[in-house]
Amino acid sequence: MIYQSTRNNNEKVNSARAVVKGIADDGGLYMLSDFSALNFDYKSILELSTMETAEKVLGALLDDFSDEEMHLMVESAYRGRFETDELTPVVKVGDNFVLELFRGPTSAFKDVALSMLPRLMTKGREKLGINKDTVILTATSGDTGKAALEGFHDVDGIRIIVFYPNGGVSAVQKAQMVTQEGNNVCVCAVNGNFDDAQTGVKNAFAAFKKSGCDKVELSSANSINIGRLAPQVVYYFTAYASLVKSGEISVGDEINFVVPTGNFGDILAGYFAKSMGLPVNKLICASNANNVLTDFINTGVYDRRREFFKTLSPSMDILVSSNLERLLYLLSDGNSEEVAGYMKELSEKGCYKVSDTILKRLQETFIAAYCDDAVTLQTIKEVYDRDGYLCDTHTAVAFRAALDGKYQNKTVVLSTASPYKFPVAVLTALGVTPDQNEFRVMDQIEQLTGVAIPKNLSGLEQKAVLHKDVIEKDELTDYVMKKVAEEKW
Ligand SMILES: *Cc1c(COP(=O)(O)O)cnc(C)c1O
């Protein structure tokens, strides 16, 4: 399979190279131009287990890896590391279905992809004959950092540094990161906000390139990497198979998915699945008050020049959704000049308008919806009171869209976090005053609802703090250069 840059069809690489490089030299994202060429038959996975389905779907998308290699990678990424070997179970809640993506080692949906990415990178490096270490730099607003640490710890040939905003993540998220074990991991607080950390990381990449240092390669674990997107395609297939197995639908019936959306990776994976032949009717893009995607899907105008809101669903607080670029590439039939033009307008003017053809094709599949924090909290309470199902703030945003949409087709809501990842908001929604200490709030929720605290979160308060570094935002590049120079961490 040949992957091309969304900004230049002449930049072509194979799938192993696309995973190892992460982003194309021209700033574009690696993409297939035609999914029908994969000849994937969704009916062939309906009887398979989740892990077998993962092997098939990933093997189709990333065909430089042999069946045997993919089998071993899937096993080591997932077997025994999730709460259930089904990995991402589907639960019926009222008239809708919830696809639980948070049953992984850090109770975040990013576990699904970040368990697999390190294996793909290591195997990819081996295939390409790369011997030097890769150092992964990640800035996190909370969830990605821990999921990446968990995925990359103790992986040979790869080291990882995670930067988080000092005081800008929840107590639980901080505890998850600073207690991370492993001899190849490093976690550092930055005095500043998430944007400062992210800008610092971008600057460190640039400074590293300029320095000519060739001791290691730098790479990133964020969702522009095709190796992070591909594992997310799998659960659209398994969710469909699950509805067939439980008799809710017949083979061939089209279903909807509602996706709580930030960087547009998760929902794009749904579009990949549809493009590979899965019977999907609508993909509903659910946003919080940062509703730039809602406006885009309704009008064809993407305009980032607007107020940024900090919401109760922070993983969706995003004004530039990187993976949208890949959708534009597909909807323009692989017209990289057109896509490069839109991206140039976005960076220079903060705004672009897509062609009528793209808008029409976009609206054939995508529907947009959004809600604010007050409605998010109401929805948590409504779903809990009526159906006895406890969901987190991000899932609630999607649930609202499913309830309001009153769709004819069976509709699956993607649930992206455990309610225990955002305990203060969840308890508040249920009408109880939360304790000052976030760990006590988890106990309050458990007592009130009987929903068990995930094991990985319950013991955190007692675990030893292993990472105490704190730096100023303008020290980030120096910190990276110093760490890169060290033989052992
Ligand atoms: C990352 C994340 C999202 C958004 O997913 P995208 O792929 O960036 O659209 C939604 N919910 C939670 C809890 C997340 O961590």
Short mmCIF file of C-alpha atoms and ligand atoms in Angstrom, two decimals:
data_model
loop_
_atom_site.label_atom_id
_atom_site.label_comp_id
_atom_site.label_asym_id
_atom_site.label_seq_id
_atom_site.Cartn_x
_atom_site.Cartn_y
_atom_site.Cartn_z
CA MET A 1 0.00 0.00 0.00
CA ILE A 2 1.41 3.40 -0.93
CA TYR A 3 0.78 6.36 1.32
CA GLN A 4 0.99 9.87 -0.07
CA SER A 5 1.32 13.24 1.57
CA THR A 6 -2.02 15.08 1.65
CA ARG A 7 -0.12 18.14 0.38
CA ASN A 8 1.92 16.55 -2.39
CA ASN A 9 1.04 13.39 -4.30
CA ASN A 10 4.67 12.97 -5.34
CA GLU A 11 5.76 12.32 -1.77
CA LYS A 12 5.06 8.58 -1.54
CA VAL A 13 6.14 6.10 1.13
CA ASN A 14 5.19 2.57 2.14
CA SER A 15 3.18 1.95 5.30
CA ALA A 16 6.20 1.09 7.49
CA ARG A 17 7.91 4.34 6.55
CA ALA A 18 4.69 6.30 7.13
CA VAL A 19 4.45 4.94 10.68
CA VAL A 20 8.10 5.58 11.51
CA LYS A 21 8.14 9.11 10.06
CA GLY A 22 4.77 10.21 11.46
CA ILE A 23 4.46 13.35 9.31
CA ALA A 24 5.53 14.09 5.73
CA ASP A 25 8.42 16.46 5.02
CA ASP A 26 6.08 19.04 3.49
CA GLY A 27 3.96 19.14 6.66
CA GLY A 28 1.24 16.99 5.09
CA LEU A 29 -0.20 13.81 6.57
CA TYR A 30 0.27 10.36 5.07
CA MET A 31 -2.85 9.02 3.45
CA LEU A 32 -4.21 6.37 1.10
CA SER A 33 -6.04 7.84 -1.86
CA ASP A 34 -8.37 4.91 -2.51
CA PHE A 35 -9.73 2.51 0.08
CA SER A 36 -11.62 0.34 -2.40
CA ALA A 37 -8.24 -0.96 -3.58
CA LEU A 38 -7.92 -2.71 -0.19
CA ASN A 39 -10.69 -5.14 -1.24
CA PHE A 40 -11.73 -5.59 2.35
CA ASP A 41 -14.83 -7.70 3.01
CA TYR A 42 -16.46 -6.72 6.32
CA LYS A 43 -18.48 -9.94 6.30
CA SER A 44 -15.23 -11.86 6.79
CA ILE A 45 -14.77 -10.46 10.33
CA LEU A 46 -18.29 -10.86 11.71
CA GLU A 47 -17.51 -14.14 13.47
CA LEU A 48 -13.99 -13.24 14.59
CA SER A 49 -12.71 -12.16 17.99
CA THR A 50 -11.65 -8.54 18.49
CA MET A 51 -7.97 -9.42 18.29
CA GLU A 52 -8.43 -11.45 15.12
CA THR A 53 -10.35 -8.54 13.62
CA ALA A 54 -7.52 -6.20 14.61
CA GLU A 55 -5.04 -8.41 12.76
CA LYS A 56 -7.18 -8.36 9.60
CA VAL A 57 -7.98 -4.65 9.59
CA LEU A 58 -4.47 -3.54 10.51
CA GLY A 59 -2.98 -6.01 8.06
CA ALA A 60 -5.07 -4.50 5.27
CA LEU A 61 -4.19 -0.90 6.12
CA LEU A 62 -0.51 -1.47 6.93
CA ASP A 63 0.47 -4.18 4.49
CA ASP A 64 4.24 -4.02 4.96
CA PHE A 65 3.77 -6.05 8.10
CA SER A 66 3.24 -9.77 7.52
CA ASP A 67 0.27 -11.67 8.99
CA GLU A 68 2.59 -13.33 11.48
CA GLU A 69 4.17 -10.02 12.52
CA MET A 70 0.76 -8.41 12.92
CA HIS A 71 -0.45 -11.34 14.97
CA LEU A 72 2.46 -11.04 17.39
CA MET A 73 2.12 -7.27 17.68
CA VAL A 74 -1.62 -7.40 18.35
CA GLU A 75 -1.13 -10.08 20.99
CA SER A 76 1.59 -8.17 22.82
CA ALA A 77 -0.31 -4.87 22.60
CA TYR A 78 -3.63 -6.12 23.88
CA ARG A 79 -3.71 -9.63 25.37
CA GLY A 80 -4.31 -9.38 29.12
CA ARG A 81 -3.73 -5.62 29.13
CA PHE A 82 -7.38 -4.52 28.88
CA GLU A 83 -10.19 -5.21 31.35
CA THR A 84 -11.58 -7.70 28.84
CA ASP A 85 -10.12 -9.45 25.81
CA GLU A 86 -13.10 -8.08 23.92
CA LEU A 87 -11.11 -4.82 24.40
CA THR A 88 -13.93 -2.44 23.44
CA PRO A 89 -17.30 -3.89 24.51
CA VAL A 90 -20.69 -2.62 23.33
CA VAL A 91 -23.37 -2.00 25.96
CA LYS A 92 -27.05 -1.35 25.29
CA VAL A 93 -28.23 1.82 27.03
CA GLY A 94 -31.87 2.74 26.46
CA ASP A 95 -32.48 2.77 22.71
CA ASN A 96 -28.84 3.40 21.96
CA PHE A 97 -25.57 1.50 22.20
CA VAL A 98 -22.38 2.60 23.91
CA LEU A 99 -19.03 1.46 22.53
CA GLU A 100 -16.76 1.50 25.59
CA LEU A 101 -13.29 2.49 24.47
CA PHE A 102 -11.95 3.14 27.97
CA ARG A 103 -11.30 -0.37 29.26
CA GLY A 104 -7.55 -0.16 28.62
CA PRO A 105 -4.58 0.18 30.99
CA THR A 106 -5.07 3.93 31.68
CA SER A 107 -8.88 4.09 31.36
CA ALA A 108 -8.60 6.39 28.30
CA PHE A 109 -9.69 5.65 24.75
CA LYS A 110 -6.21 6.61 23.56
CA ASP A 111 -5.02 3.29 25.00
CA VAL A 112 -6.49 1.48 21.99
CA ALA A 113 -4.10 3.19 19.61
CA LEU A 114 -1.17 3.89 21.92
CA SER A 115 -0.89 0.23 22.92
CA MET A 116 -0.29 -0.64 19.26
CA LEU A 117 1.75 2.30 17.96
CA PRO A 118 5.01 1.46 19.80
CA ARG A 119 4.96 -2.07 18.38
CA LEU A 120 4.36 -0.77 14.86
CA MET A 121 7.17 1.75 15.26
CA THR A 122 9.66 -0.81 16.56
CA LYS A 123 8.87 -3.31 13.83
CA GLY A 124 8.87 -0.55 11.23
CA ARG A 125 12.31 0.64 12.36
CA GLU A 126 13.60 -2.92 12.15
CA LYS A 127 12.27 -3.27 8.58
CA LEU A 128 13.85 0.00 7.54
CA GLY A 129 17.17 -0.91 9.20
CA ILE A 130 17.11 2.01 11.66
CA ASN A 131 19.40 1.29 14.59
CA LYS A 132 19.59 4.51 16.56
CA ASP A 133 17.16 5.23 19.36
CA THR A 134 13.95 7.11 18.71
CA VAL A 135 12.94 9.68 21.31
CA ILE A 136 9.23 10.47 21.41
CA LEU A 137 8.28 13.98 22.52
CA THR A 138 4.72 14.51 23.69
CA ALA A 139 2.92 17.50 25.13
CA THR A 140 -0.25 16.51 26.91
CA SER A 141 -3.31 18.24 28.31
CA GLY A 142 -3.92 15.13 30.41
CA ASP A 143 -4.94 11.84 28.85
CA THR A 144 -2.53 11.33 25.96
CA GLY A 145 0.55 11.57 28.19
CA LYS A 146 -0.31 8.66 30.42
CA ALA A 147 -1.59 6.48 27.58
CA ALA A 148 1.64 7.13 25.64
CA LEU A 149 3.81 6.37 28.70
CA GLU A 150 1.96 3.13 29.27
CA GLY A 151 2.32 2.16 25.61
CA PHE A 152 6.00 3.04 25.24
CA HIS A 153 7.49 2.08 28.60
CA ASP A 154 10.18 -0.59 28.36
CA VAL A 155 9.92 -0.78 24.54
CA ASP A 156 13.42 -1.40 23.14
CA GLY A 157 15.03 1.34 21.07
CA ILE A 158 12.46 3.95 22.00
CA ARG A 159 12.48 6.54 24.77
CA ILE A 160 9.70 8.96 25.63
CA ILE A 161 9.50 12.40 27.24
CA VAL A 162 6.09 13.75 28.28
CA PHE A 163 5.53 17.43 29.12
CA TYR A 164 2.42 18.52 30.96
CA PRO A 165 1.29 21.99 32.09
CA ASN A 166 2.13 22.45 35.77
CA GLY A 167 -1.21 22.82 37.59
CA GLY A 168 -3.07 22.32 34.31
CA VAL A 169 -4.01 18.65 34.65
CA SER A 170 -6.25 16.97 37.21
CA ALA A 171 -4.79 15.42 40.37
CA VAL A 172 -5.63 11.96 39.04
CA GLN A 173 -4.01 12.62 35.67
CA LYS A 174 -0.88 14.00 37.33
CA ALA A 175 -0.65 11.02 39.67
CA GLN A 176 -1.01 8.68 36.69
CA MET A 177 1.97 10.27 34.95
CA VAL A 178 4.42 11.01 37.78
CA THR A 179 4.19 7.45 39.12
CA GLN A 180 5.02 5.90 35.72
CA GLU A 181 7.64 3.16 35.93
CA GLY A 182 10.03 2.12 33.17
CA ASN A 183 13.69 2.80 32.35
CA ASN A 184 12.97 4.70 29.12
CA VAL A 185 10.40 7.22 30.35
CA CYS A 186 10.69 10.81 31.49
CA VAL A 187 7.89 13.10 32.70
CA CYS A 188 8.34 16.83 33.23
CA ALA A 189 6.03 19.66 34.33
CA VAL A 190 6.19 22.95 32.44
CA ASN A 191 5.31 26.25 34.09
CA GLY A 192 2.73 27.41 31.56
CA ASN A 193 -0.44 26.16 29.91
CA PHE A 194 -0.92 23.33 27.41
CA ASP A 195 -0.25 25.58 24.43
CA ASP A 196 3.07 26.63 25.98
CA ALA A 197 4.04 22.97 26.37
CA GLN A 198 2.97 22.16 22.83
CA THR A 199 4.75 25.17 21.34
CA GLY A 200 7.81 24.24 23.40
CA VAL A 201 7.79 20.75 21.91
CA LYS A 202 7.47 22.12 18.36
CA ASN A 203 10.40 24.46 19.02
CA ALA A 204 12.44 21.57 20.42
CA PHE A 205 11.83 19.59 17.21
CA ALA A 206 13.02 22.55 15.12
CA ALA A 207 16.07 23.20 17.33
CA PHE A 208 17.01 19.53 17.24
CA LYS A 209 16.86 19.46 13.44
CA LYS A 210 18.98 22.59 13.24
CA SER A 211 21.57 21.21 15.67
CA GLY A 212 22.39 18.40 13.25
CA CYS A 213 22.44 15.92 16.15
CA ASP A 214 22.20 12.41 14.70
CA LYS A 215 22.51 10.39 17.89
CA VAL A 216 18.80 9.73 17.99
CA GLU A 217 15.68 10.39 15.92
CA LEU A 218 12.87 12.46 17.32
CA SER A 219 9.28 11.47 16.72
CA SER A 220 5.82 12.19 18.05
CA ALA A 221 2.98 10.04 19.35
CA ASN A 222 0.09 12.29 18.47
CA SER A 223 -2.77 11.39 16.25
CA ILE A 224 -1.33 12.62 12.96
CA ASN A 225 0.59 9.34 12.81
CA ILE A 226 -1.20 6.80 10.61
CA GLY A 227 -0.04 4.12 13.07
CA ARG A 228 -2.24 5.75 15.67
CA LEU A 229 -5.22 6.08 13.41
CA ALA A 230 -5.28 2.55 11.98
CA PRO A 231 -5.92 0.75 15.33
CA GLN A 232 -9.00 2.95 15.79
CA VAL A 233 -10.59 1.63 12.62
CA VAL A 234 -10.85 -1.80 14.23
CA TYR A 235 -13.54 -1.02 16.79
CA TYR A 236 -15.99 0.25 14.19
CA PHE A 237 -15.91 -3.23 12.70
CA THR A 238 -16.16 -5.02 16.04
CA ALA A 239 -19.05 -2.79 17.15
CA TYR A 240 -20.93 -3.69 13.98
CA ALA A 241 -20.19 -7.38 14.47
CA SER A 242 -21.41 -7.13 18.05
CA LEU A 243 -24.80 -5.72 16.95
CA VAL A 244 -25.11 -8.51 14.39
CA LYS A 245 -24.26 -11.15 17.01
CA SER A 246 -26.81 -9.82 19.50
CA GLY A 247 -29.50 -9.81 16.80
CA GLU A 248 -29.97 -6.03 16.93
CA ILE A 249 -29.25 -5.71 13.20
CA SER A 250 -29.02 -7.99 10.17
CA VAL A 251 -25.91 -8.21 8.03
CA GLY A 252 -25.98 -5.28 5.61
CA ASP A 253 -28.08 -2.93 7.76
CA GLU A 254 -26.54 0.51 8.05
CA ILE A 255 -25.81 1.96 11.48
CA ASN A 256 -24.77 5.39 12.83
CA PHE A 257 -21.87 6.31 15.06
CA VAL A 258 -21.75 9.40 17.27
CA VAL A 259 -18.20 10.46 18.06
CA PRO A 260 -17.08 12.99 20.68
CA THR A 261 -14.57 14.85 18.56
CA GLY A 262 -11.41 16.87 19.13
CA ASN A 263 -8.57 16.34 16.69
CA PHE A 264 -10.87 14.43 14.30
CA GLY A 265 -8.86 11.20 14.52
CA ASP A 266 -11.52 8.99 16.06
CA ILE A 267 -14.33 9.98 13.70
CA LEU A 268 -12.00 9.82 10.69
CA ALA A 269 -11.26 6.20 11.59
CA GLY A 270 -15.03 5.66 11.24
CA TYR A 271 -14.88 7.13 7.77
CA PHE A 272 -12.01 4.77 6.94
CA ALA A 273 -14.21 1.86 8.06
CA LYS A 274 -17.08 3.09 5.87
CA SER A 275 -14.68 3.54 2.96
CA MET A 276 -13.54 -0.06 3.47
CA GLY A 277 -17.14 -1.19 3.00
CA LEU A 278 -18.65 -1.25 6.50
CA PRO A 279 -22.38 -0.39 6.29
CA VAL A 280 -22.30 3.01 8.00
CA ASN A 281 -25.12 5.48 7.45
CA LYS A 282 -24.14 8.66 9.30
CA LEU A 283 -21.13 9.71 11.32
CA ILE A 284 -22.25 12.30 13.84
CA CYS A 285 -19.53 14.70 14.93
CA ALA A 286 -20.24 15.82 18.50
CA SER A 287 -18.46 18.91 19.84
CA ASN A 288 -18.52 20.98 23.02
CA ALA A 289 -18.67 24.80 23.09
CA ASN A 290 -15.58 24.83 20.86
CA ASN A 291 -17.86 24.10 17.94
CA VAL A 292 -15.64 24.98 15.00
CA LEU A 293 -16.41 21.59 13.38
CA THR A 294 -20.16 22.04 13.78
CA ASP A 295 -19.99 25.25 11.76
CA PHE A 296 -17.68 23.65 9.23
CA ILE A 297 -19.93 20.67 8.57
CA ASN A 298 -22.98 22.90 8.29
CA THR A 299 -21.46 25.61 6.06
CA GLY A 300 -18.18 24.41 4.52
CA VAL A 301 -16.33 27.30 6.19
CA TYR A 302 -13.60 26.40 8.67
CA ASP A 303 -12.87 29.43 10.82
CA ARG A 304 -10.57 29.12 13.79
CA ARG A 305 -10.74 32.85 14.58
CA ARG A 306 -13.02 32.56 17.58
CA GLU A 307 -12.98 32.48 21.35
CA PHE A 308 -11.42 29.37 22.92
CA PHE A 309 -13.43 27.87 25.78
CA LYS A 310 -12.02 25.71 28.57
CA THR A 311 -14.78 23.16 29.09
CA LEU A 312 -15.60 20.14 31.24
CA SER A 313 -14.68 17.94 28.26
CA PRO A 314 -11.08 19.20 27.91
CA SER A 315 -9.89 16.53 25.46
CA MET A 316 -12.23 18.15 22.92
CA ASP A 317 -11.08 21.72 23.54
CA ILE A 318 -9.47 22.18 20.15
CA LEU A 319 -9.78 24.81 17.43
CA VAL A 320 -7.58 23.20 14.79
CA SER A 321 -8.48 19.57 14.15
CA SER A 322 -5.41 18.20 12.39
CA ASN A 323 -6.96 15.06 10.96
CA LEU A 324 -9.61 16.96 9.05
CA GLU A 325 -6.89 17.46 6.44
CA ARG A 326 -7.05 13.74 5.66
CA LEU A 327 -10.81 13.89 5.13
CA LEU A 328 -10.43 16.82 2.74
CA TYR A 329 -7.91 14.77 0.80
CA LEU A 330 -10.35 11.88 0.45
CA LEU A 331 -13.33 14.09 -0.39
CA SER A 332 -11.32 15.88 -3.11
CA ASP A 333 -10.36 12.50 -4.62
CA GLY A 334 -6.75 12.95 -3.60
CA ASN A 335 -6.30 16.48 -4.92
CA SER A 336 -3.21 17.43 -2.91
CA GLU A 337 -2.92 20.88 -4.48
CA GLU A 338 -6.41 21.76 -3.36
CA VAL A 339 -5.73 20.47 0.17
CA ALA A 340 -2.40 22.30 0.40
CA GLY A 341 -4.25 25.47 -0.61
CA TYR A 342 -6.79 25.13 2.20
CA MET A 343 -4.07 24.46 4.75
CA LYS A 344 -2.12 27.49 3.58
CA GLU A 345 -5.21 29.68 4.00
CA LEU A 346 -5.77 28.22 7.44
CA SER A 347 -2.27 29.06 8.60
CA GLU A 348 -2.15 32.49 6.96
CA LYS A 349 -5.72 33.73 7.45
CA GLY A 350 -7.12 31.34 10.07
CA CYS A 351 -9.97 30.38 7.76
CA TYR A 352 -10.89 28.58 4.51
CA LYS A 353 -14.00 27.58 2.56
CA VAL A 354 -14.14 24.23 0.77
CA SER A 355 -15.52 23.69 -2.74
CA ASP A 356 -19.21 22.88 -3.25
CA THR A 357 -18.23 19.37 -4.30
CA ILE A 358 -16.41 18.72 -1.03
CA LEU A 359 -19.23 20.23 1.04
CA LYS A 360 -21.81 18.05 -0.69
CA ARG A 361 -19.79 14.89 -0.15
CA LEU A 362 -19.06 15.88 3.45
CA GLN A 363 -22.74 16.29 4.23
CA GLU A 364 -23.63 12.97 2.63
CA THR A 365 -21.99 11.21 5.60
CA PHE A 366 -21.34 13.71 8.38
CA ILE A 367 -23.85 15.39 10.70
CA ALA A 368 -22.74 17.89 13.34
CA ALA A 369 -24.05 18.61 16.82
CA TYR A 370 -22.73 20.39 19.89
CA CYS A 371 -23.65 21.17 23.48
CA ASP A 372 -22.28 23.34 26.29
CA ASP A 373 -21.16 22.36 29.79
CA ALA A 374 -24.57 22.83 31.42
CA VAL A 375 -26.22 20.46 28.95
CA THR A 376 -23.30 18.03 29.30
CA LEU A 377 -23.92 17.78 33.06
CA GLN A 378 -27.69 17.47 32.57
CA THR A 379 -27.09 14.62 30.14
CA ILE A 380 -24.89 12.70 32.58
CA LYS A 381 -27.71 12.92 35.12
CA GLU A 382 -30.46 12.13 32.62
CA VAL A 383 -28.74 9.00 31.31
CA TYR A 384 -27.88 7.86 34.81
CA ASP A 385 -31.36 8.43 36.24
CA ARG A 386 -33.19 6.88 33.31
CA ASP A 387 -30.91 4.08 32.17
CA GLY A 388 -28.61 3.56 35.17
CA TYR A 389 -25.55 4.17 32.99
CA LEU A 390 -22.77 6.42 34.28
CA CYS A 391 -20.79 8.23 31.60
CA ASP A 392 -18.03 10.83 31.57
CA THR A 393 -18.30 14.37 30.22
CA HIS A 394 -16.95 13.61 26.72
CA THR A 395 -19.28 10.67 26.27
CA ALA A 396 -22.17 12.83 27.49
CA VAL A 397 -21.57 15.34 24.69
CA ALA A 398 -21.97 12.51 22.20
CA PHE A 399 -24.90 11.00 24.05
CA ARG A 400 -26.75 14.30 23.80
CA ALA A 401 -26.36 14.25 20.02
CA ALA A 402 -27.68 10.68 19.87
CA LEU A 403 -30.73 11.51 22.00
CA ASP A 404 -31.56 14.74 20.17
CA GLY A 405 -31.03 13.21 16.73
CA LYS A 406 -33.80 10.60 17.15
CA TYR A 407 -32.20 8.58 14.38
CA GLN A 408 -34.00 5.78 12.56
CA ASN A 409 -30.89 3.64 12.21
CA LYS A 410 -29.37 1.90 15.21
CA THR A 411 -26.92 4.35 16.75
CA VAL A 412 -23.66 3.67 18.58
CA VAL A 413 -22.23 6.30 20.94
CA LEU A 414 -18.45 6.13 21.30
CA SER A 415 -17.47 6.42 24.95
CA THR A 416 -13.96 7.84 25.21
CA ALA A 417 -13.21 7.99 28.94
CA SER A 418 -14.07 6.34 32.22
CA PRO A 419 -16.29 8.56 34.40
CA TYR A 420 -13.51 8.22 36.99
CA LYS A 421 -11.14 10.22 34.79
CA PHE A 422 -13.33 13.32 35.33
CA PRO A 423 -14.76 12.59 38.78
CA VAL A 424 -15.46 16.13 39.98
CA ALA A 425 -17.66 17.01 37.00
CA VAL A 426 -19.41 13.64 37.09
CA LEU A 427 -20.26 13.83 40.79
CA THR A 428 -21.41 17.43 40.42
CA ALA A 429 -23.70 16.32 37.60
CA LEU A 430 -25.27 13.78 39.94
CA GLY A 431 -26.09 16.60 42.36
CA VAL A 432 -23.56 15.76 45.10
CA THR A 433 -20.92 18.19 46.39
CA PRO A 434 -17.47 16.81 45.60
CA ASP A 435 -14.75 16.53 48.27
CA GLN A 436 -11.66 18.75 47.93
CA ASN A 437 -9.49 15.68 47.33
CA GLU A 438 -10.10 14.13 43.91
CA PHE A 439 -9.29 10.64 45.15
CA ARG A 440 -12.05 10.95 47.77
CA VAL A 441 -14.40 12.08 44.99
CA MET A 442 -13.77 8.76 43.25
CA ASP A 443 -14.78 6.99 46.47
CA GLN A 444 -17.91 9.18 46.65
CA ILE A 445 -18.92 8.14 43.13
CA GLU A 446 -18.27 4.47 43.83
CA GLN A 447 -20.40 4.56 46.97
CA LEU A 448 -23.21 6.43 45.24
CA THR A 449 -23.38 4.43 42.01
CA GLY A 450 -21.78 1.06 42.75
CA VAL A 451 -19.69 1.41 39.57
CA ALA A 452 -16.24 0.07 40.49
CA ILE A 453 -13.21 2.37 40.31
CA PRO A 454 -10.87 0.96 37.61
CA LYS A 455 -7.93 -0.85 39.19
CA ASN A 456 -5.31 1.35 37.55
CA LEU A 457 -6.83 4.43 39.19
CA SER A 458 -7.68 3.11 42.64
CA GLY A 459 -4.15 2.47 43.92
CA LEU A 460 -2.62 5.65 42.50
CA GLU A 461 -2.58 7.76 45.62
CA GLN A 462 -0.25 5.29 47.33
CA LYS A 463 2.21 4.85 44.48
CA ALA A 464 5.69 6.39 44.68
CA VAL A 465 6.27 9.63 42.76
CA LEU A 466 9.14 8.95 40.36
CA HIS A 467 9.15 12.13 38.25
CA LYS A 468 9.61 15.52 39.89
CA ASP A 469 11.19 17.74 37.21
CA VAL A 470 9.65 21.18 36.72
CA ILE A 471 10.94 23.63 34.11
CA GLU A 472 10.11 27.06 32.72
CA LYS A 473 8.56 27.04 29.27
CA ASP A 474 11.64 28.58 27.60
CA GLU A 475 13.83 25.82 29.05
CA LEU A 476 12.10 23.03 27.17
CA THR A 477 14.54 22.78 24.26
CA ASP A 478 17.56 22.69 26.59
CA TYR A 479 15.86 20.00 28.63
CA VAL A 480 15.30 17.85 25.56
CA MET A 481 18.88 18.31 24.32
CA LYS A 482 20.23 17.38 27.74
CA LYS A 483 18.06 14.26 27.97
CA VAL A 484 18.95 13.20 24.43
CA ALA A 485 22.66 13.42 25.32
CA GLU A 486 22.30 11.18 28.36
CA GLU A 487 23.11 7.51 27.74
CA LYS A 488 20.89 6.25 30.52
CA TRP A 489 17.81 7.77 32.17
C1 LIG B 1 -8.68 12.46 22.58
C2 LIG B 1 -10.05 12.40 23.14
C3 LIG B 1 -11.17 12.75 22.37
C4 LIG B 1 -11.08 13.29 20.96
O1 LIG B 1 -10.63 12.36 20.01
P1 LIG B 1 -10.06 12.86 18.61
O2 LIG B 1 -9.55 11.65 17.94
O3 LIG B 1 -8.95 13.84 18.94
O4 LIG B 1 -11.17 13.53 17.88
C5 LIG B 1 -12.42 12.63 22.95
N1 LIG B 1 -12.56 12.21 24.23
C6 LIG B 1 -11.51 11.89 25.00
C7 LIG B 1 -11.73 11.47 26.41
C8 LIG B 1 -10.21 11.96 24.48
O5 LIG B 1 -9.17 11.63 25.26
#
